[in-house]
mmCIF file of C-alpha atoms and ligand atoms in Angstrom:
data_model
loop_
_atom_site.group_PDB
_atom_site.id
_atom_site.type_symbol
_atom_site.label_atom_id
_atom_site.label_comp_id
_atom_site.label_asym_id
_atom_site.label_seq_id
_atom_site.Cartn_x
_atom_site.Cartn_y
_atom_site.Cartn_z
ATOM 1 C CA UNK A 1 5.346 17.177 -3.705
ATOM 2 C CA UNK A 2 4.091 14.430 -5.631
ATOM 3 C CA UNK A 3 3.511 10.836 -4.105
ATOM 4 C CA UNK A 4 3.835 7.636 -5.806
ATOM 5 C CA UNK A 5 0.858 5.124 -4.608
ATOM 6 C CA UNK A 6 1.445 2.078 -6.269
ATOM 7 C CA UNK A 7 -1.576 -1.640 -5.371
ATOM 8 C CA UNK A 8 -2.965 -4.023 -6.118
ATOM 9 C CA UNK A 9 -6.030 -5.946 -6.410
ATOM 10 C CA UNK A 10 -7.911 -8.902 -7.667
ATOM 11 C CA UNK A 11 -11.519 -7.696 -6.153
ATOM 12 C CA UNK A 12 -11.625 -4.285 -6.049
ATOM 13 C CA UNK A 13 -11.353 -4.243 -2.523
ATOM 14 C CA UNK A 14 -7.696 -3.032 -2.731
ATOM 15 C CA UNK A 15 -7.996 -0.425 -5.513
ATOM 16 C CA UNK A 16 -10.623 1.086 -3.266
ATOM 17 C CA UNK A 17 -8.191 1.954 -0.142
ATOM 18 C CA UNK A 18 -6.224 3.646 -3.218
ATOM 19 C CA UNK A 19 -7.731 5.893 -4.337
ATOM 20 C CA UNK A 20 -9.495 6.943 -1.489
ATOM 21 C CA UNK A 21 -5.733 7.700 0.026
ATOM 22 C CA UNK A 22 -4.876 9.121 -3.616
ATOM 23 C CA UNK A 23 -7.835 11.556 -3.804
ATOM 24 C CA UNK A 24 -7.995 13.103 -0.050
ATOM 25 C CA UNK A 25 -3.997 14.050 -0.578
ATOM 26 C CA UNK A 26 -5.174 15.781 -3.684
ATOM 27 C CA UNK A 27 -8.213 17.293 -2.281
ATOM 28 C CA UNK A 28 -4.402 18.813 0.314
ATOM 29 C CA UNK A 29 -2.929 20.049 -2.711
ATOM 30 C CA UNK A 30 -0.950 17.310 -3.096
ATOM 31 C CA UNK A 31 -0.346 15.113 -6.629
ATOM 32 C CA UNK A 32 0.038 11.305 -6.277
ATOM 33 C CA UNK A 33 0.949 9.289 -9.600
ATOM 34 C CA UNK A 34 -1.042 6.310 -8.842
ATOM 35 C CA UNK A 35 -0.552 3.094 -10.212
ATOM 36 C CA UNK A 36 -2.482 -1.118 -10.721
ATOM 37 C CA UNK A 37 1.302 -3.056 -9.923
ATOM 38 C CA UNK A 38 0.541 -4.859 -12.931
ATOM 39 C CA UNK A 39 0.763 -1.529 -15.104
ATOM 40 C CA UNK A 40 4.389 0.134 -13.734
ATOM 41 C CA UNK A 41 6.023 1.228 -15.876
ATOM 42 C CA UNK A 42 9.547 2.680 -14.792
ATOM 43 C CA UNK A 43 9.989 4.193 -11.618
ATOM 44 C CA UNK A 44 11.948 7.433 -11.418
ATOM 45 C CA UNK A 45 12.750 7.815 -7.088
ATOM 46 C CA UNK A 46 13.227 11.853 -8.246
ATOM 47 C CA UNK A 47 10.093 12.311 -9.185
ATOM 48 C CA UNK A 48 8.913 11.405 -5.879
ATOM 49 C CA UNK A 49 9.285 13.235 -2.576
ATOM 50 C CA UNK A 50 7.095 9.510 -0.526
ATOM 51 C CA UNK A 51 5.566 6.898 -1.458
ATOM 52 C CA UNK A 52 2.863 3.816 -0.635
ATOM 53 C CA UNK A 53 2.026 0.959 -0.685
ATOM 54 C CA UNK A 54 -0.550 -1.396 -0.865
ATOM 55 C CA UNK A 55 -1.248 -5.083 -1.281
ATOM 56 C CA UNK A 56 -4.028 -7.917 0.010
ATOM 57 C CA UNK A 57 -2.873 -9.989 1.952
ATOM 58 C CA UNK A 58 -2.807 -13.839 1.533
ATOM 59 C CA UNK A 59 -1.422 -16.462 3.151
ATOM 60 C CA UNK A 60 -0.199 -14.054 5.764
ATOM 61 C CA UNK A 61 1.185 -11.972 3.775
ATOM 62 C CA UNK A 62 2.377 -9.952 0.557
ATOM 63 C CA UNK A 63 -0.058 -10.966 -2.482
ATOM 64 C CA UNK A 64 2.228 -12.625 -5.590
ATOM 65 C CA UNK A 65 2.185 -10.046 -8.181
ATOM 66 C CA UNK A 66 3.137 -7.452 -4.672
ATOM 67 C CA UNK A 67 5.242 -9.203 -4.309
ATOM 68 C CA UNK A 68 6.797 -9.388 -7.337
ATOM 69 C CA UNK A 69 7.092 -5.707 -8.368
ATOM 70 C CA UNK A 70 9.032 -5.618 -4.837
ATOM 71 C CA UNK A 71 10.931 -8.549 -5.569
ATOM 72 C CA UNK A 72 11.870 -6.133 -8.355
ATOM 73 C CA UNK A 73 12.337 -2.332 -7.077
ATOM 74 C CA UNK A 74 15.321 -1.423 -7.113
ATOM 75 C CA UNK A 75 15.916 -0.177 -3.942
ATOM 76 C CA UNK A 76 18.971 1.629 -2.940
ATOM 77 C CA UNK A 77 17.522 4.370 -5.286
ATOM 78 C CA UNK A 78 14.725 4.996 -3.169
ATOM 79 C CA UNK A 79 16.866 5.276 -0.309
ATOM 80 C CA UNK A 80 16.127 7.624 2.393
ATOM 81 C CA UNK A 81 12.387 8.284 0.847
ATOM 82 C CA UNK A 82 9.275 7.989 3.275
ATOM 83 C CA UNK A 83 6.692 5.883 2.481
ATOM 84 C CA UNK A 84 3.091 4.330 4.088
ATOM 85 C CA UNK A 85 1.911 0.665 3.703
ATOM 86 C CA UNK A 86 -1.488 -0.931 3.337
ATOM 87 C CA UNK A 87 -3.135 -3.844 3.126
ATOM 88 C CA UNK A 88 -6.983 -5.518 2.641
ATOM 89 C CA UNK A 89 -7.681 -8.548 4.491
ATOM 90 C CA UNK A 90 -10.305 -11.090 5.574
ATOM 91 C CA UNK A 91 -9.003 -12.095 8.942
ATOM 92 C CA UNK A 92 -12.025 -14.378 9.607
ATOM 93 C CA UNK A 93 -11.666 -18.139 10.818
ATOM 94 C CA UNK A 94 -7.736 -17.199 10.747
ATOM 95 C CA UNK A 95 -5.004 -19.088 12.618
ATOM 96 C CA UNK A 96 -2.959 -16.658 13.261
ATOM 97 C CA UNK A 97 -4.914 -12.807 12.724
ATOM 98 C CA UNK A 98 -1.696 -10.470 12.466
ATOM 99 C CA UNK A 99 -0.232 -12.078 9.882
ATOM 100 C CA UNK A 100 -0.588 -9.134 8.038
ATOM 101 C CA UNK A 101 0.557 -8.091 3.823
ATOM 102 C CA UNK A 102 1.474 -4.184 5.076
ATOM 103 C CA UNK A 103 3.384 -5.226 7.583
ATOM 104 C CA UNK A 104 5.543 -7.617 4.946
ATOM 105 C CA UNK A 105 5.896 -4.737 2.795
ATOM 106 C CA UNK A 106 7.122 -2.032 5.254
ATOM 107 C CA UNK A 107 10.003 -5.166 6.125
ATOM 108 C CA UNK A 108 10.531 -4.847 2.832
ATOM 109 C CA UNK A 109 11.113 -1.353 1.665
ATOM 110 C CA UNK A 110 13.001 -1.071 5.412
ATOM 111 C CA UNK A 111 15.767 -3.920 4.378
ATOM 112 C CA UNK A 112 15.693 -1.647 1.204
ATOM 113 C CA UNK A 113 16.266 1.011 4.379
ATOM 114 C CA UNK A 114 13.454 3.087 3.050
ATOM 115 C CA UNK A 115 11.556 5.567 5.541
ATOM 116 C CA UNK A 116 8.576 3.997 7.297
ATOM 117 C CA UNK A 117 7.318 7.363 8.301
ATOM 118 C CA UNK A 118 3.535 6.392 9.562
ATOM 119 C CA UNK A 119 2.331 2.393 11.566
ATOM 120 C CA UNK A 120 0.511 0.530 8.641
ATOM 121 C CA UNK A 121 -2.961 1.047 7.567
ATOM 122 C CA UNK A 122 -4.523 -2.894 7.300
ATOM 123 C CA UNK A 123 -7.807 -2.638 6.138
ATOM 124 C CA UNK A 124 -10.649 -5.749 6.602
ATOM 125 C CA UNK A 125 -12.634 -6.233 4.308
ATOM 126 C CA UNK A 126 -15.950 -8.997 4.180
ATOM 127 C CA UNK A 127 -15.354 -12.180 2.777
ATOM 128 C CA UNK A 128 -12.564 -13.106 -0.108
ATOM 129 C CA UNK A 129 -14.224 -10.210 -2.128
ATOM 130 C CA UNK A 130 -15.798 -7.932 -0.416
ATOM 131 C CA UNK A 131 -16.521 -5.386 -0.041
ATOM 132 C CA UNK A 132 -15.397 -3.578 2.885
ATOM 133 C CA UNK A 133 -16.214 -3.144 5.843
ATOM 134 C CA UNK A 134 -18.060 -0.791 6.709
ATOM 135 C CA UNK A 135 -16.111 2.335 7.841
ATOM 136 C CA UNK A 136 -12.798 1.248 6.595
ATOM 137 C CA UNK A 137 -13.086 4.122 3.313
ATOM 138 C CA UNK A 138 -12.956 6.962 6.467
ATOM 139 C CA UNK A 139 -10.494 5.477 7.754
ATOM 140 C CA UNK A 140 -8.967 5.026 4.440
ATOM 141 C CA UNK A 141 -9.377 9.523 4.593
ATOM 142 C CA UNK A 142 -7.750 9.397 8.268
ATOM 143 C CA UNK A 143 -5.449 7.565 7.571
ATOM 144 C CA UNK A 144 -4.113 9.856 4.513
ATOM 145 C CA UNK A 145 -4.932 12.960 6.623
ATOM 146 C CA UNK A 146 -2.164 11.870 9.131
ATOM 147 C CA UNK A 147 0.237 11.048 5.931
ATOM 148 C CA UNK A 148 -0.052 14.556 4.945
ATOM 149 C CA UNK A 149 0.656 16.043 8.629
ATOM 150 C CA UNK A 150 3.484 13.991 8.527
ATOM 151 C CA UNK A 151 5.027 14.699 5.445
ATOM 152 C CA UNK A 152 3.851 18.843 6.126
HETATM 153 C C1 LIG B 201 -4.946 -17.021 -3.020
HETATM 154 C C2 LIG B 201 -6.244 -15.854 -1.201
HETATM 155 C C3 LIG B 201 -5.332 -15.936 0.401
HETATM 156 C C4 LIG B 201 -6.152 -15.453 1.106
HETATM 157 N N1 LIG B 201 -5.340 -15.889 1.960
HETATM 158 C C5 LIG B 201 -5.056 -14.146 2.926
HETATM 159 C C6 LIG B 201 -5.152 -14.665 4.572
HETATM 160 O O1 LIG B 201 -4.125 -14.890 4.859
HETATM 161 N N2 LIG B 201 -5.538 -13.170 5.128
HETATM 162 C C7 LIG B 201 -6.403 -12.652 5.714
HETATM 163 O O2 LIG B 201 -7.327 -11.944 6.426
HETATM 164 N N3 LIG B 201 -7.176 -12.743 4.820
HETATM 165 C C8 LIG B 201 -6.371 -13.057 2.667
HETATM 166 N N4 LIG B 201 -7.116 -13.448 2.124
HETATM 167 C C9 LIG B 201 -8.414 -12.470 1.308
HETATM 168 C C10 LIG B 201 -8.031 -11.284 0.788
HETATM 169 O O3 LIG B 201 -7.324 -9.920 1.651
HETATM 170 C C11 LIG B 201 -8.925 -9.883 0.471
HETATM 171 O O4 LIG B 201 -9.666 -11.151 -0.944
HETATM 172 C C12 LIG B 201 -8.401 -8.936 -0.074
HETATM 173 O O5 LIG B 201 -8.002 -8.475 1.266
HETATM 174 C C13 LIG B 201 -8.954 -8.172 -1.609
HETATM 175 O O6 LIG B 201 -8.602 -7.247 -2.133
HETATM 176 P P1 LIG B 201 -8.485 -6.861 -2.937
HETATM 177 O O7 LIG B 201 -10.825 -6.601 -3.355
HETATM 178 O O8 LIG B 201 -8.135 -5.898 -3.563
HETATM 179 O O9 LIG B 201 -8.522 -7.739 -4.293
HETATM 180 C C14 LIG B 201 -6.363 -14.329 0.329
HETATM 181 C C15 LIG B 201 -7.281 -14.121 -0.780
HETATM 182 C C16 LIG B 201 -6.956 -15.198 -1.415
HETATM 183 C C17 LIG B 201 -7.368 -14.803 -2.831
#
């Protein structure tokens, strides 16, 4: 079983969550291809049993680089593929704290008839640049464990 993890990250926080998920999956014997969204080349759905996509929340939605990627993502080929989505966010001072990049990723992938197997993971950062709030790496590890349980 091999997974595909794609993330965007301006300041490294979303990258850290993506790496933590990849590492935890790896420790359980599940290999992954981990890509920064800016380096993704041609993807073959047949190479992957599941997909994990993560983005910082920008203005209550997916960051621009991840949004561009998802526009190009050929949904029909990935139909039925299990997926999970995550974001990092700094909800301090926002009028609507419910807005989330991860929820928007999940919505877009479900529109492509992909199969969401877990609720989204939302990781909190301090300020715009981070670091991640204490405990978020541990929460990401637990999320990976839940993912493994769903996949087996
Ligand atoms: C242009 C911009 C818009 C942002 N809008 C939001 C927002 O609407 N809600 C929120 O919780 N955080 C917002 N943030 C904070 C980001 O979520 C935070 O910078 C991000 O989680 C850091 O992740 P990274 O280190 O992977 O880039 C925004 C940040 C930027 C740069």
